[in-house]
Amino acid sequence: MSYVFTPAPVVSVPVVGRAERFPARRIYCVGRNYVEHAKEMGFTGREPPFFFLKPTDALVVVPEGETGTMAYPSLTKDFHHEIELVAAIGTGGKNIKAADAKKHIFGYAVGLDMTRRDLQGDMKKQGRPWCIGKAFDQSAPIGPIVPAAQAGDIENAEISLQVNGQDRQRSTVAKLIWNIAETIEHLSAAWELQPGDLIYTGTPEGVAAVVSGDTLVGRVAGLPELRVKVA
Ligand code: MN
């Protein structure tokens, strides 16, 4: 096979305890999936889950024990953090029932759904797609993936984000409006999931802006922390 130019490399994420890496295929994100975050964004009530995507090359892959770097993005004056639990799909499928969803999960990681909130807000007002607010370069930092069997009680894990050592977000995965299995049921009704898909499951309350020089530390109990600096 030859190409008219060199193809982009496969984007992959390290796996804790394994030499092999997890090759990423798609990044699905769930919107407004914690009650208190939905409220801070101006919504109440249990609406069906909705999804958006980020390009796989938006991942900022941060190895365990290291501090990653993400650029302060263009066009925004309101660059927000959203700490999220990420589920990594190991076995694909469509119309997966929630009761069967666990079998499809390879493992879990800590992720950040970075957001140009001002641009997202403009697009919402105009009824336009969120891509410019959500799917920009380096918008998806991620830490190493822990195989599901070693991730502990992830359904009830504490999730938190500190910026420069100060708490910004703190909640528990138990407060997801649509839990991981239900999310996979809804998602796989709309798209056929494939190995390599990553699902950013939503953020709890406390989203706010960061600026150049800030260091973000995201944690989900049972997983390696994710440490990223804004360049
Ligand atoms: Mn999010």
Short mmCIF file of N, CA, C and O and ligand atoms in Angstrom, two decimals, residues 29-33 37 52 54 82-84 112-115 117 130 134 200-203 207, ligand 1:
data_model
loop_
_atom_site.label_atom_id
_atom_site.label_comp_id
_atom_site.label_asym_id
_atom_site.label_seq_id
_atom_site.Cartn_x
_atom_site.Cartn_y
_atom_site.Cartn_z
N CYS A 29 -18.62 11.49 23.72
CA CYS A 29 -18.78 12.22 24.99
C CYS A 29 -20.27 12.34 25.30
O CYS A 29 -21.09 12.56 24.40
N VAL A 30 -20.60 12.20 26.58
CA VAL A 30 -21.98 12.36 27.04
C VAL A 30 -22.15 13.77 27.59
O VAL A 30 -21.33 14.23 28.38
N GLY A 31 -23.20 14.44 27.18
CA GLY A 31 -23.48 15.80 27.68
C GLY A 31 -24.31 15.75 28.95
O GLY A 31 -25.13 14.85 29.13
N ARG A 32 -24.09 16.73 29.85
CA ARG A 32 -24.93 16.93 31.05
C ARG A 32 -25.38 15.64 31.71
O ARG A 32 -26.57 15.33 31.76
N ASN A 33 -24.44 14.90 32.30
CA ASN A 33 -24.77 13.58 32.85
C ASN A 33 -24.64 13.51 34.37
O ASN A 33 -24.66 12.43 34.94
N HIS A 37 -24.33 19.39 37.64
CA HIS A 37 -23.73 20.06 36.48
C HIS A 37 -24.81 20.49 35.50
O HIS A 37 -24.75 21.59 34.95
N PHE A 52 -21.84 13.82 21.81
CA PHE A 52 -21.06 14.50 20.77
C PHE A 52 -19.74 13.77 20.65
O PHE A 52 -19.44 12.90 21.47
N LYS A 54 -15.39 13.84 19.71
CA LYS A 54 -14.15 14.58 19.51
C LYS A 54 -13.28 13.74 18.58
O LYS A 54 -13.37 12.51 18.59
N GLU A 82 -13.52 20.01 32.43
CA GLU A 82 -14.57 19.08 32.81
C GLU A 82 -13.89 17.75 33.12
O GLU A 82 -13.43 17.06 32.21
N ILE A 83 -13.81 17.41 34.40
CA ILE A 83 -13.20 16.13 34.78
C ILE A 83 -14.22 15.00 34.50
O ILE A 83 -15.40 15.15 34.79
N GLU A 84 -13.74 13.91 33.90
CA GLU A 84 -14.66 12.83 33.53
C GLU A 84 -14.02 11.46 33.69
O GLU A 84 -12.81 11.29 33.46
N LEU A 112 -10.19 14.55 30.65
CA LEU A 112 -10.68 15.92 30.73
C LEU A 112 -11.35 16.27 29.40
O LEU A 112 -10.74 16.13 28.34
N ASP A 113 -12.61 16.68 29.49
CA ASP A 113 -13.34 17.17 28.32
C ASP A 113 -13.18 18.68 28.31
O ASP A 113 -14.03 19.41 28.82
N MET A 114 -12.05 19.14 27.77
CA MET A 114 -11.78 20.59 27.77
C MET A 114 -12.73 21.27 26.77
O MET A 114 -13.03 20.74 25.70
N THR A 115 -13.16 22.47 27.14
CA THR A 115 -14.27 23.12 26.44
C THR A 115 -14.00 24.61 26.25
O THR A 115 -13.66 25.30 27.22
N ARG A 117 -15.89 27.31 26.37
CA ARG A 117 -17.27 27.50 26.82
C ARG A 117 -17.95 28.65 26.11
O ARG A 117 -19.15 28.60 25.81
N TRP A 130 -21.78 21.96 18.19
CA TRP A 130 -20.86 22.34 19.25
C TRP A 130 -19.39 22.14 18.88
O TRP A 130 -18.51 22.41 19.71
N LYS A 134 -16.05 22.13 21.45
CA LYS A 134 -15.72 20.87 22.11
C LYS A 134 -14.64 20.04 21.40
O LYS A 134 -13.91 19.30 22.06
N TYR A 200 -16.30 9.38 27.11
CA TYR A 200 -16.19 10.36 28.20
C TYR A 200 -17.60 10.49 28.79
O TYR A 200 -18.53 10.92 28.10
N THR A 201 -17.76 10.09 30.06
CA THR A 201 -19.11 9.82 30.58
C THR A 201 -19.82 11.04 31.16
O THR A 201 -20.96 10.90 31.62
N GLY A 202 -19.18 12.19 31.17
CA GLY A 202 -19.84 13.38 31.68
C GLY A 202 -19.11 13.93 32.90
O GLY A 202 -18.30 13.24 33.51
N THR A 203 -19.40 15.20 33.22
CA THR A 203 -18.67 15.86 34.31
C THR A 203 -19.61 16.28 35.42
O THR A 203 -20.76 16.66 35.16
N VAL A 207 -17.52 23.16 36.99
CA VAL A 207 -16.72 23.53 35.82
C VAL A 207 -16.39 25.02 35.87
O VAL A 207 -17.19 25.83 36.32
MN MN B 1 -18.22 16.82 29.25
#
